[in-house]
Coordinates of C-alpha atoms in Angstrom, one line a residue:
X1 CA 95.7 89.3 106.0
X2 CA 98.3 92.0 105.9
X3 CA 101.4 92.8 107.8
X4 CA 101.0 96.3 109.3
X5 CA 104.0 98.5 108.6
X6 CA 104.9 102.1 109.3
X7 CA 105.8 102.8 105.7
X8 CA 104.9 100.8 102.7
X9 CA 107.4 102.6 100.6
X10 CA 110.3 102.0 103.0
X11 CA 109.3 98.4 103.5
X12 CA 109.2 97.7 99.8
X13 CA 112.7 99.1 99.4
X14 CA 114.0 97.0 102.3
X15 CA 112.3 93.9 101.0
X16 CA 113.5 94.4 97.5
X17 CA 117.1 94.9 98.9
X18 CA 116.7 91.5 100.5
X19 CA 115.6 89.8 97.3
X20 CA 111.8 90.2 97.3
X21 CA 109.8 91.6 94.4
X22 CA 106.6 93.6 94.3
X23 CA 103.8 92.0 92.4
X24 CA 100.9 94.5 93.2
X25 CA 100.9 98.0 94.3
X26 CA 101.6 100.0 96.2
X27 CA 98.1 101.4 95.9
X28 CA 95.8 103.5 98.1
X29 CA 92.7 102.1 99.7
X30 CA 90.3 103.9 102.1
X31 CA 92.0 102.4 105.1
X32 CA 95.6 103.1 103.8
X33 CA 98.3 102.0 101.4
X34 CA 98.8 98.3 100.5
X35 CA 101.2 96.2 98.4
X36 CA 101.8 92.6 97.7
X37 CA 105.3 91.2 97.5
X38 CA 106.9 87.8 97.0
X39 CA 109.8 86.7 99.0
X40 CA 113.0 85.3 97.4
X41 CA 111.7 81.7 97.6
X42 CA 108.2 82.6 96.1
X43 CA 106.1 83.1 99.2
X44 CA 103.6 85.9 98.8
X45 CA 102.9 88.4 101.5
X46 CA 101.0 91.7 101.8
X47 CA 101.8 94.8 103.7
X48 CA 99.6 97.7 104.8
X49 CA 100.3 101.2 106.1
X50 CA 97.1 102.5 107.8
X51 CA 95.8 105.9 106.9
X52 CA 96.2 108.5 109.7
X53 CA 92.5 108.2 110.7
X54 CA 92.8 104.4 110.9
X55 CA 95.8 104.3 113.2
X56 CA 94.1 104.7 116.5
X57 CA 93.4 101.1 117.3
X58 CA 94.3 100.9 121.0
X59 CA 91.3 98.5 121.4
X60 CA 93.0 96.0 119.0
X61 CA 96.4 96.5 120.7
X62 CA 94.9 96.0 124.1
X63 CA 93.1 92.8 123.0
X64 CA 96.3 91.3 121.9
X65 CA 98.7 92.7 124.5
X66 CA 101.7 90.4 124.8
X67 CA 101.8 90.9 128.5
X68 CA 98.5 89.2 129.1
X69 CA 97.9 85.4 129.3
X70 CA 96.5 84.0 126.2
X71 CA 97.8 86.7 124.0
X72 CA 98.0 86.1 120.3
X73 CA 101.6 85.3 119.2

């Protein structure tokens, strides 16, 4: 799983300023740009910036709308 971000480049810069380090990427994939980072205590996490043609995911957003009972956290 990936954390969806608006900008991989900006997120990497902010994460590195907070003590994280990049271990893979950023690199382009058909669905967008991804990178893997490690936080200051060693926990890995991945980030993804969707390509413009992949960003229209209203169906997903509606499925997990926070205003609905049983919504994903």
